[in-house]
């Protein structure tokens, strides 16, 4: 796992990805995965993430995730 992460970080640095962008993308994907595992149950997901439920709700809104952890679909 650490080797895979090292390779990924190296690629991100080489591609000029900014720190805030990298952290935000990681956080969004991590939260989505935990929400999927918790079948959209925000209380359970917050507990698994080790954060307060209100913090999780704010992150869901910030990253435009719906209650099942999927991104909101924008009008086409």
Tab-separated table of C-alpha atoms in Angstrom:
chain	number	residue	atom	x	y	z
A	1	UNK	CA	0.000	0.000	0.000
A	2	UNK	CA	2.758	2.463	0.916
A	3	UNK	CA	4.569	1.741	-2.354
A	4	UNK	CA	1.405	2.410	-4.359
A	5	UNK	CA	0.845	5.651	-2.492
A	6	UNK	CA	4.448	6.691	-3.100
A	7	UNK	CA	4.029	6.122	-6.854
A	8	UNK	CA	0.751	8.057	-6.890
A	9	UNK	CA	2.235	10.990	-4.966
A	10	UNK	CA	5.201	11.031	-7.344
A	11	UNK	CA	2.899	11.209	-10.362
A	12	UNK	CA	0.858	13.990	-8.774
A	13	UNK	CA	3.955	16.035	-8.020
A	14	UNK	CA	5.285	15.449	-11.548
A	15	UNK	CA	1.925	16.578	-12.980
A	16	UNK	CA	1.948	19.769	-10.910
A	17	UNK	CA	-1.089	18.887	-8.785
A	18	UNK	CA	-1.393	21.383	-5.934
A	19	UNK	CA	-1.469	20.142	-2.343
A	20	UNK	CA	-4.982	21.450	-1.617
A	21	UNK	CA	-6.337	19.796	-4.752
A	22	UNK	CA	-4.708	16.468	-3.873
A	23	UNK	CA	-5.985	16.528	-0.288
A	24	UNK	CA	-9.485	17.523	-1.387
A	25	UNK	CA	-9.690	14.773	-3.994
A	26	UNK	CA	-8.470	12.177	-1.502
A	27	UNK	CA	-10.950	13.343	1.143
A	28	UNK	CA	-13.866	13.328	-1.315
A	29	UNK	CA	-13.112	9.809	-2.543
A	30	UNK	CA	-12.490	8.494	0.985
A	31	UNK	CA	-15.812	9.895	2.217
A	32	UNK	CA	-17.641	8.525	-0.843
A	33	UNK	CA	-16.231	5.041	-0.254
A	34	UNK	CA	-17.196	5.037	3.437
A	35	UNK	CA	-20.692	6.338	2.608
A	36	UNK	CA	-21.080	3.575	0.023
A	37	UNK	CA	-19.947	0.990	2.589
A	38	UNK	CA	-22.445	2.420	5.110
A	39	UNK	CA	-25.199	2.317	2.429
A	40	UNK	CA	-25.680	6.076	2.740
A	41	UNK	CA	-26.124	6.010	6.537
A	42	UNK	CA	-24.413	9.265	7.505
A	43	UNK	CA	-24.326	8.537	11.234
A	44	UNK	CA	-22.588	5.211	10.656
A	45	UNK	CA	-20.249	6.725	8.070
A	46	UNK	CA	-19.311	9.601	10.389
A	47	UNK	CA	-18.514	7.107	13.131
A	48	UNK	CA	-16.342	5.050	10.762
A	49	UNK	CA	-14.570	8.213	9.604
A	50	UNK	CA	-14.035	9.402	13.177
A	51	UNK	CA	-15.741	12.739	12.539
A	52	UNK	CA	-18.916	14.400	13.828
A	53	UNK	CA	-22.061	13.837	11.801
A	54	UNK	CA	-22.422	17.599	11.199
A	55	UNK	CA	-18.894	17.683	9.786
A	56	UNK	CA	-19.765	14.849	7.429
A	57	UNK	CA	-22.938	16.661	6.300
A	58	UNK	CA	-20.874	19.764	5.557
A	59	UNK	CA	-18.342	17.702	3.576
A	60	UNK	CA	-21.143	16.014	1.598
A	61	UNK	CA	-22.441	19.435	0.612
A	62	UNK	CA	-18.932	20.784	-0.076
A	63	UNK	CA	-18.103	17.895	-2.410
A	64	UNK	CA	-21.614	17.816	-3.911
A	65	UNK	CA	-22.213	14.220	-2.834
A	66	UNK	CA	-25.752	12.950	-2.415
A	67	UNK	CA	-26.823	10.914	0.594
A	68	UNK	CA	-25.544	7.706	-0.987
A	69	UNK	CA	-22.094	9.186	-1.500
A	70	UNK	CA	-22.504	9.761	-5.225
A	71	UNK	CA	-21.894	13.114	-6.858
A	72	UNK	CA	-24.990	15.188	-7.581
A	73	UNK	CA	-25.848	15.073	-11.262
A	74	UNK	CA	-25.885	18.462	-12.887
A	75	UNK	CA	-28.507	19.448	-15.448
A	76	UNK	CA	-27.508	18.713	-19.009
